CSV table of C-alpha atoms and ligand atoms in Angstrom, one decimal:
chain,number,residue,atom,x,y,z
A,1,UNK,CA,-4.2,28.6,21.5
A,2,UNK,CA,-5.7,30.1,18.3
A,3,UNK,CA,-9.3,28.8,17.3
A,4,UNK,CA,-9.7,25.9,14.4
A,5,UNK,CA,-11.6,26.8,11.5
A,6,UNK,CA,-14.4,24.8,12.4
A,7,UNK,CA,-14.6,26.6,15.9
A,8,UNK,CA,-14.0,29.9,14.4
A,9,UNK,CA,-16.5,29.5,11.5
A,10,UNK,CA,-19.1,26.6,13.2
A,11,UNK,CA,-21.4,27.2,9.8
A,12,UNK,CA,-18.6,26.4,7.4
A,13,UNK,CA,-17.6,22.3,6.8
A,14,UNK,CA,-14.2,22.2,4.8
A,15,UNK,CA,-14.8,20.2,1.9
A,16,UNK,CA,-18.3,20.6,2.3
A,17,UNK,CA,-17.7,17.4,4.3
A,18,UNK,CA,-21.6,16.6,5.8
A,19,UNK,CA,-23.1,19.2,4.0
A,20,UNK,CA,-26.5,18.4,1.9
A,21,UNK,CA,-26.0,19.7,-1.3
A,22,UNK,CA,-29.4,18.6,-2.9
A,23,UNK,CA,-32.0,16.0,-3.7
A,24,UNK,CA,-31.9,12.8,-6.0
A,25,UNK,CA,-33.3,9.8,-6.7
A,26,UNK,CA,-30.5,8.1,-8.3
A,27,UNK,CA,-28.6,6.2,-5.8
A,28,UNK,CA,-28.0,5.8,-2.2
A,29,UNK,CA,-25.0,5.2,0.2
A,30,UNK,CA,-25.3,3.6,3.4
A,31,UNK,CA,-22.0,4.3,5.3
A,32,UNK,CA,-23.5,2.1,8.4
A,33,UNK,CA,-24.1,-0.7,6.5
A,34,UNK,CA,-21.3,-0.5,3.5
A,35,UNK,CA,-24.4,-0.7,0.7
A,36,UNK,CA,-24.6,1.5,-2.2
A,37,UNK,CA,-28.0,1.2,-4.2
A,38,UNK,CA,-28.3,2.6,-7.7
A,39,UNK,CA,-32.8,3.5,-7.5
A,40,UNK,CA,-33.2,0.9,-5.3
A,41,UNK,CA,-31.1,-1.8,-6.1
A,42,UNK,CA,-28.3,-2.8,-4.4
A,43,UNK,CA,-25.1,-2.9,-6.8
A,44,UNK,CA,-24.1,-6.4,-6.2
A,45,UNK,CA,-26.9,-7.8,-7.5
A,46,UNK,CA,-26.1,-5.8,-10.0
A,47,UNK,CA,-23.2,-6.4,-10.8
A,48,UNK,CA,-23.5,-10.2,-10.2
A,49,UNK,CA,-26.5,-10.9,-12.4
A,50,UNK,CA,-27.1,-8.1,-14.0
A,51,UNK,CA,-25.1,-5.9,-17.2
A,52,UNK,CA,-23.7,-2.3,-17.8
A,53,UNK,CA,-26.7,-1.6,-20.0
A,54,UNK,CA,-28.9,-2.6,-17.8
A,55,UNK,CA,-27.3,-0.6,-15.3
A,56,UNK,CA,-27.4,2.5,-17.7
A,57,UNK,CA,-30.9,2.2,-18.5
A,58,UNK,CA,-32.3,1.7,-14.7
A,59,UNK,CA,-30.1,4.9,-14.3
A,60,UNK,CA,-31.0,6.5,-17.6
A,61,UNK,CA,-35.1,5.8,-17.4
A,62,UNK,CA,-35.5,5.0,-13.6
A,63,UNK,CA,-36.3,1.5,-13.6
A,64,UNK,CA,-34.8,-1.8,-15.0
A,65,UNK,CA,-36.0,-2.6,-18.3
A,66,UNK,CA,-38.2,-5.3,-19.7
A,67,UNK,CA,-36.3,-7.8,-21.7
A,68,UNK,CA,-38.1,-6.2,-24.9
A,69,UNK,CA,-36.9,-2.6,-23.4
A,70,UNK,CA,-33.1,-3.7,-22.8
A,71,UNK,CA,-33.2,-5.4,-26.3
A,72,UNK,CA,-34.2,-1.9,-28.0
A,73,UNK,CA,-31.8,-0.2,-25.4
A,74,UNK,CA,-28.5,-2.6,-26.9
A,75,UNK,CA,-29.8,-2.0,-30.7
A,76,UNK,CA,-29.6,1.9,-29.6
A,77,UNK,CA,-26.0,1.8,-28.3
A,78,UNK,CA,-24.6,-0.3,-31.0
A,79,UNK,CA,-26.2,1.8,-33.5
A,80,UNK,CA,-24.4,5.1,-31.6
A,81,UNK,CA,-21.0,3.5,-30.8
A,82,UNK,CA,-19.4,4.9,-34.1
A,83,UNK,CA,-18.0,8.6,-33.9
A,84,UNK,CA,-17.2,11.4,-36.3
A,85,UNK,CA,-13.9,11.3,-38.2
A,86,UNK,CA,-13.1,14.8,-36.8
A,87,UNK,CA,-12.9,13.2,-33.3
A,88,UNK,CA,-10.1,10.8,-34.5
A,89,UNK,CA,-8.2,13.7,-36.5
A,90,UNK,CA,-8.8,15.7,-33.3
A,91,UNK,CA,-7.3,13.3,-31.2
A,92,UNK,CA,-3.9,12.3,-33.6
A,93,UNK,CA,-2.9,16.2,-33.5
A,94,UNK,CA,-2.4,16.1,-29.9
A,95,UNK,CA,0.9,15.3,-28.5
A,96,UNK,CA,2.1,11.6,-28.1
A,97,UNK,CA,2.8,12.3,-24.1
A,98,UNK,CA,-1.2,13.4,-23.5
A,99,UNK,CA,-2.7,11.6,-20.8
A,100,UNK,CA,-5.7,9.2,-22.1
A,101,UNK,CA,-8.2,11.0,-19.5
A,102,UNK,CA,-7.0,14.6,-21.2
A,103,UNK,CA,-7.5,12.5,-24.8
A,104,UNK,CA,-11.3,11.6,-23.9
A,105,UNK,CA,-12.1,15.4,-22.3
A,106,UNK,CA,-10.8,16.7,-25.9
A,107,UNK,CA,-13.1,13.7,-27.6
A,108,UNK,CA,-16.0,14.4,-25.6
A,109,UNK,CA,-15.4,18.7,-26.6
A,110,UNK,CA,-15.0,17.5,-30.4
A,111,UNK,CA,-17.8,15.2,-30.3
A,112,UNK,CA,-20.4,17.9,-29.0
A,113,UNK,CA,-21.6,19.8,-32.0
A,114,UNK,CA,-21.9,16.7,-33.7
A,115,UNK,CA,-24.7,15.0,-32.2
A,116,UNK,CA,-28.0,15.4,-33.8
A,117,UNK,CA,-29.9,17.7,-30.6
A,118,UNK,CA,-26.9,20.1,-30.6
A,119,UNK,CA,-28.9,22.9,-30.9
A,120,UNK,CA,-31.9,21.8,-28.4
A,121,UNK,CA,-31.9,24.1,-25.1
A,122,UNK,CA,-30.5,22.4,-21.7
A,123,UNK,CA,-34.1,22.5,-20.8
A,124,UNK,CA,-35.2,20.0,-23.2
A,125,UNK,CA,-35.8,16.6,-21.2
A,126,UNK,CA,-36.2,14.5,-24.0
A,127,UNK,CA,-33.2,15.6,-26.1
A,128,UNK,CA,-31.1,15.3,-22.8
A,129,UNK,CA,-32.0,11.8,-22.7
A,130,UNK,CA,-30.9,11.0,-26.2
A,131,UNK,CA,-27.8,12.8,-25.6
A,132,UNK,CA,-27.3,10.2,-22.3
A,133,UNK,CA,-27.6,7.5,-24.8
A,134,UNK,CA,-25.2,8.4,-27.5
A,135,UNK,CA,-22.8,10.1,-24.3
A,136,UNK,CA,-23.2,6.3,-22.9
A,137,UNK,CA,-22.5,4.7,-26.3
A,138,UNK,CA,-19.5,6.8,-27.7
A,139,UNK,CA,-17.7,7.0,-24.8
A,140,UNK,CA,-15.8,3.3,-25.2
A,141,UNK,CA,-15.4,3.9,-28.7
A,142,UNK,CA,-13.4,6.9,-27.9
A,143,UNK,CA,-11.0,6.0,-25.1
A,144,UNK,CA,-10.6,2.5,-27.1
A,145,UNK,CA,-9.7,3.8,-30.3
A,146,UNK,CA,-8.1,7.2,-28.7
A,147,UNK,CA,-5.5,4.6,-27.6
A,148,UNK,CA,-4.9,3.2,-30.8
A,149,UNK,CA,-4.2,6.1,-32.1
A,150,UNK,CA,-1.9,7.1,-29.3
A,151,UNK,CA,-0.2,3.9,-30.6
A,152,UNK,CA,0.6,4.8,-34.1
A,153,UNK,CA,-2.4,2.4,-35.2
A,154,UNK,CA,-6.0,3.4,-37.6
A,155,UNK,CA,-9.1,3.6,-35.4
A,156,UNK,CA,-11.4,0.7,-35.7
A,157,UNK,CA,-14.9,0.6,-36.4
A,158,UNK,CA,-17.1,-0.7,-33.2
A,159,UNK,CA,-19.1,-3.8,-34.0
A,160,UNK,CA,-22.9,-3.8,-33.3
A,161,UNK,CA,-22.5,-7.3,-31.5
A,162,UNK,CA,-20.5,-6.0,-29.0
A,163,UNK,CA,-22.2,-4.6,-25.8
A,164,UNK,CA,-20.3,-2.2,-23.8
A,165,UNK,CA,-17.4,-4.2,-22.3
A,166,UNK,CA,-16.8,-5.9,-25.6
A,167,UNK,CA,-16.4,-3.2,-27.5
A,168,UNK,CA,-13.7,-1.6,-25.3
A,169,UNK,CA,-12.1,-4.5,-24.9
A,170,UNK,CA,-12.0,-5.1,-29.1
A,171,UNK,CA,-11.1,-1.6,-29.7
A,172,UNK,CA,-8.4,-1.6,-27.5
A,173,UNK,CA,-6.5,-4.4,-28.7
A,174,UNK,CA,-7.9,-5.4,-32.2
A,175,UNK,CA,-8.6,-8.8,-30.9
A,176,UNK,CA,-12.3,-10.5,-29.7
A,177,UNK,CA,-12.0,-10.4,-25.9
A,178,UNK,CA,-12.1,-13.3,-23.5
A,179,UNK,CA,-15.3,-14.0,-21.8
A,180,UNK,CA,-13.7,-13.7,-18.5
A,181,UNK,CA,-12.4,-10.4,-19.4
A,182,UNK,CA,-15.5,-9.3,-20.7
A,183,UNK,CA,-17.1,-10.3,-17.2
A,184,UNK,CA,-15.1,-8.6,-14.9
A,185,UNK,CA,-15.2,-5.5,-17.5
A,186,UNK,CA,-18.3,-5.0,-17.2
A,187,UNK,CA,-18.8,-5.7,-13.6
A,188,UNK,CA,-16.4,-3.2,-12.9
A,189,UNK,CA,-18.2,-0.7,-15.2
A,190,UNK,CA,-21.8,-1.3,-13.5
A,191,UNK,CA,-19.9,-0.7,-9.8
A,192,UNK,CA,-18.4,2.3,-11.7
A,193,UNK,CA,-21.7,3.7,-13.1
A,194,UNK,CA,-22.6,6.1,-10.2
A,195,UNK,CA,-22.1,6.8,-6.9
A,196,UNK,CA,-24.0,10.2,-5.9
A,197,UNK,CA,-22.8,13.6,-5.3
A,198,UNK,CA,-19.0,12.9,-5.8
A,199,UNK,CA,-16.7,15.4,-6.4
A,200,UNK,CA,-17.3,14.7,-10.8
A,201,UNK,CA,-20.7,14.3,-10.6
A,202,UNK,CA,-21.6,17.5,-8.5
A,203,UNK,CA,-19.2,19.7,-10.5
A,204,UNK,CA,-21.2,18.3,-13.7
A,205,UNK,CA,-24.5,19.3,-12.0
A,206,UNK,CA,-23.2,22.8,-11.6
A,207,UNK,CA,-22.4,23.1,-14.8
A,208,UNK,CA,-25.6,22.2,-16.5
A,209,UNK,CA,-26.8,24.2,-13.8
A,210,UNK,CA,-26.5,27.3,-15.8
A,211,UNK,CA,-28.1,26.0,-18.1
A,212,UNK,CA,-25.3,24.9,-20.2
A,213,UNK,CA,-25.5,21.9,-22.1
A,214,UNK,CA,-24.8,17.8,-21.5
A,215,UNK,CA,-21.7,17.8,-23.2
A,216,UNK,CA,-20.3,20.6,-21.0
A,217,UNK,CA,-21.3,18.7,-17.6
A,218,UNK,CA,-19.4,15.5,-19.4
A,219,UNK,CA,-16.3,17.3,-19.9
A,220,UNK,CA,-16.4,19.1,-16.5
A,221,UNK,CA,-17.0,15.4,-14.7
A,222,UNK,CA,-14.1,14.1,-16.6
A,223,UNK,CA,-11.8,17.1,-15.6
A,224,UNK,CA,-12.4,16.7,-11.9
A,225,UNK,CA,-12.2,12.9,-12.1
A,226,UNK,CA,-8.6,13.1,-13.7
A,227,UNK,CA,-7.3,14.1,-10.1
A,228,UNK,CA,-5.8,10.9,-8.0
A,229,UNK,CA,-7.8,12.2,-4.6
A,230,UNK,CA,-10.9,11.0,-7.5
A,231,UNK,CA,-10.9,8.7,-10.1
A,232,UNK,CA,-7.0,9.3,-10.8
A,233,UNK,CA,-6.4,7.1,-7.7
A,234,UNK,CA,-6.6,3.5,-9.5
A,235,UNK,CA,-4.0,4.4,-11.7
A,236,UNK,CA,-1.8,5.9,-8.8
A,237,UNK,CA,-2.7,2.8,-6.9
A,238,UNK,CA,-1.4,0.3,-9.6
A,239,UNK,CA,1.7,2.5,-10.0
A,240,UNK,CA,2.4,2.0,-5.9
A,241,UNK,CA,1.8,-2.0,-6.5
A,242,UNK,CA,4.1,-2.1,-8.9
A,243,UNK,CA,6.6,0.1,-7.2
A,244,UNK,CA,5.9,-2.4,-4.2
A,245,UNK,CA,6.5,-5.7,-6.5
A,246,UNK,CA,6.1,-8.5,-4.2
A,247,UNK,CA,4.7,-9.5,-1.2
A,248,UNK,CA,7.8,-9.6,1.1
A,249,UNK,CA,8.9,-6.0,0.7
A,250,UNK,CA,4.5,-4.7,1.3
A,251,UNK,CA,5.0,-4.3,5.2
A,252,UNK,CA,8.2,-2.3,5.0
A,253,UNK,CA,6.6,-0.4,2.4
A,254,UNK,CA,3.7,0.4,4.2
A,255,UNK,CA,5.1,1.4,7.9
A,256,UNK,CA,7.9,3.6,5.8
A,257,UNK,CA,4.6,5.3,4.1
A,258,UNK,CA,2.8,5.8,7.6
A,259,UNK,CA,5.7,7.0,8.9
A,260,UNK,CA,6.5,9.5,6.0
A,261,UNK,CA,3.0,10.6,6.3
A,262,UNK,CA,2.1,9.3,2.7
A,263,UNK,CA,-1.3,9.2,1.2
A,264,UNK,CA,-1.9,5.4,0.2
A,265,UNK,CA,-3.8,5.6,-3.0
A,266,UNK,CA,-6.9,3.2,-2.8
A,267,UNK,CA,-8.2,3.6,0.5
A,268,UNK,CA,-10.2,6.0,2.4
A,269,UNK,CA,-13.4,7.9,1.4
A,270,UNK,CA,-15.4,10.6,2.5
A,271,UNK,CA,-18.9,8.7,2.6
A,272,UNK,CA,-17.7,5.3,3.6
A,273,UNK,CA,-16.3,5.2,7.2
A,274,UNK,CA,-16.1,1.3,7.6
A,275,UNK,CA,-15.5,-0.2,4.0
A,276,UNK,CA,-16.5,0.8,0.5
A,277,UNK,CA,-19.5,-1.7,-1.1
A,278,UNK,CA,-18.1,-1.8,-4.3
A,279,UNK,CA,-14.7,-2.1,-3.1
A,280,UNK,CA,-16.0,-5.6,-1.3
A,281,UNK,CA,-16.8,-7.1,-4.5
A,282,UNK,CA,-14.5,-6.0,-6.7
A,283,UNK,CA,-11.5,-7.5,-4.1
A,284,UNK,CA,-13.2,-10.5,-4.2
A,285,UNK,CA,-13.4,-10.7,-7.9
A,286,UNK,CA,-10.0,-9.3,-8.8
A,287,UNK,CA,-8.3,-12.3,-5.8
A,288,UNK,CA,-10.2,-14.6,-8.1
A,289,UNK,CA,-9.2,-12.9,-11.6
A,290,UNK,CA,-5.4,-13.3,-9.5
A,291,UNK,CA,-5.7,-17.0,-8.8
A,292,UNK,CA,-6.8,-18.0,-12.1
A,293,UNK,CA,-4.1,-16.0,-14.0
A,294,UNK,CA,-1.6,-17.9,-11.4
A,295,UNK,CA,-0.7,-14.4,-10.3
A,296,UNK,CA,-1.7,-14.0,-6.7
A,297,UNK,CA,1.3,-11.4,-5.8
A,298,UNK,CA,-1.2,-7.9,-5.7
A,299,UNK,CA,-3.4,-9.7,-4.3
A,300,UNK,CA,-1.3,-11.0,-1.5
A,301,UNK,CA,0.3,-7.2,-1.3
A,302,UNK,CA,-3.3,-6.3,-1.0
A,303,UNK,CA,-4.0,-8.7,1.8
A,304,UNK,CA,-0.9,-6.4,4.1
A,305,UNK,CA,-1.7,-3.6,3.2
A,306,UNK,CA,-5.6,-3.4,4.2
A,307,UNK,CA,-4.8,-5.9,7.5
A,308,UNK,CA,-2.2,-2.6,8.4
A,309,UNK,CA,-4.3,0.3,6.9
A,310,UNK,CA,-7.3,-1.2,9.3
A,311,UNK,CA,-5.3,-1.8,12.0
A,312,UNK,CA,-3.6,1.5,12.2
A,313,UNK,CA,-5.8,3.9,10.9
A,314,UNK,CA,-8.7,2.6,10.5
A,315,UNK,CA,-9.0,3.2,6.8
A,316,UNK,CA,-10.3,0.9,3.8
A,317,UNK,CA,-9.5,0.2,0.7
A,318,UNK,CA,-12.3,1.8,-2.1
A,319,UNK,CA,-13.1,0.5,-5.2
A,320,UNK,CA,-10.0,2.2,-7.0
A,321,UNK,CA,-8.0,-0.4,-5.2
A,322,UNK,CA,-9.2,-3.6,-6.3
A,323,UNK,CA,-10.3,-2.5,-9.7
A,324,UNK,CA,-6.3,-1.3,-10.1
A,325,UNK,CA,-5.1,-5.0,-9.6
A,326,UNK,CA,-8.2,-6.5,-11.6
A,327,UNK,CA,-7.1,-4.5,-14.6
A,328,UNK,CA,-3.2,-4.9,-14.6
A,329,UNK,CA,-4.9,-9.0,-14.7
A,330,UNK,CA,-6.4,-8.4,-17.4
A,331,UNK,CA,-3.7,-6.9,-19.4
A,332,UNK,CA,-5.2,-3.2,-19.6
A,333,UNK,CA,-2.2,-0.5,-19.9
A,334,UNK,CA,-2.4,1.3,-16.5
A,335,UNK,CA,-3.6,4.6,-18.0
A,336,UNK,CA,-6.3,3.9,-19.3
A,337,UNK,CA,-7.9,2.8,-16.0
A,338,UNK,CA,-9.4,6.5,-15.1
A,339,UNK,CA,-10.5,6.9,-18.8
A,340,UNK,CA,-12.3,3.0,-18.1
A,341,UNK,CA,-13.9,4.9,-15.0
A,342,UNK,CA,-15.4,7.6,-17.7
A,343,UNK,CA,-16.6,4.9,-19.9
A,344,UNK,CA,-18.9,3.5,-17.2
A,345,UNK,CA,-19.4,6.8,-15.4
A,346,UNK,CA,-20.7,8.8,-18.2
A,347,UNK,CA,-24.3,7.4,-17.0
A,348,UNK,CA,-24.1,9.0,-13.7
A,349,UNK,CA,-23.0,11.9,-14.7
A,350,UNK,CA,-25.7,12.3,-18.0
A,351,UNK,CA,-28.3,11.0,-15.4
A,352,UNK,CA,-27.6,13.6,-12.9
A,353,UNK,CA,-27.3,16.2,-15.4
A,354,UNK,CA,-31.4,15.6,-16.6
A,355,UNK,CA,-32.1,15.4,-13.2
A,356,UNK,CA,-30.8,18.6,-12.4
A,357,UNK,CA,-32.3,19.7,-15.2
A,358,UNK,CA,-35.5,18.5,-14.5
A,359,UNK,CA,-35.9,20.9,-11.2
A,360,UNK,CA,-33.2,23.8,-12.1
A,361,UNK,CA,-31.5,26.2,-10.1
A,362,UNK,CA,-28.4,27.9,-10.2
A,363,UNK,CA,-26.1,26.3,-7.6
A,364,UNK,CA,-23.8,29.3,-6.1
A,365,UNK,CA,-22.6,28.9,-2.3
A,366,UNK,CA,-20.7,31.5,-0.4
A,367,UNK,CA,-17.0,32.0,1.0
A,368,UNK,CA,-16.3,33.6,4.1
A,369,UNK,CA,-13.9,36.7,2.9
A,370,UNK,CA,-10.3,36.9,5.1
A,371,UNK,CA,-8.8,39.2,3.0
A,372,UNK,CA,-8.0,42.9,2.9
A,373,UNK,CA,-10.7,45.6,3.1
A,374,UNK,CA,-11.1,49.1,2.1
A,375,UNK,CA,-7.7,49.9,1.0
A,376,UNK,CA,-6.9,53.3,-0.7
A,377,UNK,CA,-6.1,52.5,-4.5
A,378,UNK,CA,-2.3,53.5,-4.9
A,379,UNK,CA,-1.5,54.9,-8.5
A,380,UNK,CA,0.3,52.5,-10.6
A,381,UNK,CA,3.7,55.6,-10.7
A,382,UNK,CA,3.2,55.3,-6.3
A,383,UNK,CA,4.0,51.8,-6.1
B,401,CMC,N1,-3.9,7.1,3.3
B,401,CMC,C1,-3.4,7.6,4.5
B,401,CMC,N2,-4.2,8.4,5.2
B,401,CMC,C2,-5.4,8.7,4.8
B,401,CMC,C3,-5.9,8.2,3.6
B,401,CMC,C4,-5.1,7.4,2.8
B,401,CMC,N3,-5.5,7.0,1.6
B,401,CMC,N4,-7.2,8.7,3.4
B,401,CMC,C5,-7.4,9.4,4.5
B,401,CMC,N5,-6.4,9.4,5.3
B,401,CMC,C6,-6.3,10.1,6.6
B,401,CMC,C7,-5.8,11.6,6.4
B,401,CMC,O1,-4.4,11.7,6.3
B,401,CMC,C8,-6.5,12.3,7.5
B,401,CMC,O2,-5.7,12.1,8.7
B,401,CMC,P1,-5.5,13.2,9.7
B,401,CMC,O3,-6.9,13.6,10.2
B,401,CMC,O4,-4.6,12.6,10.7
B,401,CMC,O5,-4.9,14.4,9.0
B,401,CMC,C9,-7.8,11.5,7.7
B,401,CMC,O6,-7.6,10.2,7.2
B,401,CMC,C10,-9.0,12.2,6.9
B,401,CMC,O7,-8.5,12.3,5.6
B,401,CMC,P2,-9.0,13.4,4.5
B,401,CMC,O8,-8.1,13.4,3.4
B,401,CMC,O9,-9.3,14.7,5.3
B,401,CMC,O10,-10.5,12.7,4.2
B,401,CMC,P3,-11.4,13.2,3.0
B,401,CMC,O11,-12.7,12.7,3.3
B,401,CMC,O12,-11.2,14.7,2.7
B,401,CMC,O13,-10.7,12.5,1.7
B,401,CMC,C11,-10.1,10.9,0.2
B,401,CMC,C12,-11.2,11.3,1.2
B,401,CMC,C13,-10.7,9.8,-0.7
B,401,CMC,C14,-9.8,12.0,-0.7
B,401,CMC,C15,-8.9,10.4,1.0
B,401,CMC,O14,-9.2,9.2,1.7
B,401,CMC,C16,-7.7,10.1,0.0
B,401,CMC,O15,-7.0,11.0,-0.3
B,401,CMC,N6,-7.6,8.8,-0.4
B,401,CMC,C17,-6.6,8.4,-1.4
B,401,CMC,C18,-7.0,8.7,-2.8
B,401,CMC,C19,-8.1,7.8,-3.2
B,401,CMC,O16,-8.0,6.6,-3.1
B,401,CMC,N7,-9.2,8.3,-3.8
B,401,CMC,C20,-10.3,7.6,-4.4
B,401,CMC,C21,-11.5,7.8,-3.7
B,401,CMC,S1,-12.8,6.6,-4.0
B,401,CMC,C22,-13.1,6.4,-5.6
B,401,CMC,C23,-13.3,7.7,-6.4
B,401,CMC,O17,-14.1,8.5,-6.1
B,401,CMC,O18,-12.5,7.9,-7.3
């Protein structure tokens, strides 16, 4: 029997499953006990009692802000929310079919040599965190408005009332958001905001690890989140909900899917091995969100298929799962649920980026090499 790769190369970890990839202080994952901290505090209470912005800034500045602090902090983002008009007339030349998450990578490319510390080094700690601010500010505006436009409809301009969730929420549709929506919004954004060295957030990290600038590390976390093994997987799970449709036909689904060897979007995860924190309370809030809108069918889909992922495979549901269902609730077009992932995410990503910056170096691993050596160059006439 030939050797696996593990036994043949016991130093290499496919996927660099296990493998410590560097220090932070920004948040914490306890597999064991399903808890994700973000500097301490455990997302939940987060979530529950606390706000996106407050969220962003304990990420941002490393500790929760005063009430004077988080005042100054809102003024800041509503006084950054607007974007260039070169964005927008970026953004109506692409095609109709472009995917929202491809949309916001173009924004985010656009927006760069805009913003005021363009032209500061990577090095420069205290432009970095101005960039976080506006990065954290803009990004709503963009996906919101980058919809309208893939709509046939004018941009709108963001109001400074409107914190973070509202102003998604207003952009998107034209219309002052319910309070409920606004709530689950923006709970899902603070579970969203960061979650350690995840495939988006690491590949932003290497990025500014060469010293190249914020904006860069943004567009390279919003690339690799686009994928459905990523962030891509809430919009892939809401498609196999719908594809599903009701709660009689979710078991047949299911088994046929196990059988067929299917990935089911929405569960498993490479850090959690019993079930995903955020994933706990989003279900929670999205079975609610499901009861009060007198639709309780995903949620009763939902019910099967985690009862036969456990029982069969031992295998979760993340927070991509729950936060697919939430959405469709509140009436938000299934692709822009990734792009809803970069709105909130954008403060991991900046935050990692100055930390990495704050104690550079280049990260460059190795390969093993299987190919062919030493070969005698043929002429270009001898082959
Ligand atoms: N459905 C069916 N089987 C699964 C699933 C799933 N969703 N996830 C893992 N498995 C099985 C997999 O087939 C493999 O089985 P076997 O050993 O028999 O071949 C085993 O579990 C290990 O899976 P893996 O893909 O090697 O595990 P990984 O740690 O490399 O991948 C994952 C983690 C999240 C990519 C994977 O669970 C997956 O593809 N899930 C579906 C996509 C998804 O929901 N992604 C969102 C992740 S969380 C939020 C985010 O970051 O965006």
């Amino acid at each position: 029997m030939s050797a696996t790769i593990t036994e043949k190369y016991p130093n290499y970890s496919p996927g660099l499953e296990g493998v410590i990839a560097g220090i932070s202080t920004i948040s914490e994952i306890d597999s064991d006990r399903s808890s994700l901290q973000y500097r301490g505090y455990d997302v939940h209470d987060l979530a529950e009692y606390g706000s996106y912005e407050e969220t962003a800034y304990l990420l941002i500045h490393g500790k929760l802000p005063t009430k004077s602090e988080l005042d100054e902090f809102r003024k800041l983002l509503a006084a950054e929310r607007e974007v260039p008009e070169a964005v927008y007339t970026a953004l109506k030349a692409l095609p109709k079919e472009t995917h929202p998450m491809d949309a916001i990578r173009t924004a985010f490319s656009v927006l760069a040599p805009f913003d005021p510390d363009y032209e500061k080094p990577a090095t420069d700690d205290a432009a970095n965190v101005r960039k976080a601010v506006r990065i954290v500010a803009k990004a709503g505006t963009m996906v919101a408005n980058g919809h309208r436009i893939r709509n046939g409809l004018e941009p709108l301009k963001p109001k400074p009332e409107h914190n973070t969730a509202q102003n998604f929420l207003y952009l998107m549709t034209g219309e002052e958001p319910p309070a409920k929506t606004v709530q689950v919004m923006d709970a899902s954004l603070t579970l969203y905001a960061e979650h350690g060295f995840n495939a988006s957030t690491f590949a932003c990290r290497v990025t500014v690890a060469t010293l190249s600038d914020l904006y860069s590390g943004i567009v390279t976390g919003i690339g690799t989140l686009r994928g459905p093994l990523h962030g891509g997987a809430n919009e892939e799970a809401m498609k196999m909900l719908l594809e599903i449709d009701t709660p009689d036909k979710a078991q047949a689904w299911i088994d046929d899917a196990l059988e067929g060897k299917k990935k089911i979007m929405g569960f498993g995860h490479r850090e959690y091995k019993k079930r995903d924190s955020r994933a706990i309370y989003l279900t929670k809030v999205a079975k609610e969100l499901g009861v009060e809108k007198g639709d309780t069918r995903f949620g009763d889909i939902a019910d099967i298929l985690e009862k036969t992922m456990e029982e069969r495979k031992n295998i979760h549901p993340n927070v991509d799962f729950p936060a697919a269902y939430a959405y469709y609730l509140l009436g938000i077009p299934t692709d822009l649920y990734t792009p809803i992932f970069v709105i909130a995410r954008v403060a991991g990503w900046s935050t990692h980026a100055i930390e990495q910056l704050r104690n550079n170096r280049l990260i460059r691993p190795k390969c093993i090499y299987e190919g062919d050596a030493n070969l005698k160059y043929v002429p270009l006439e001898d082959r």
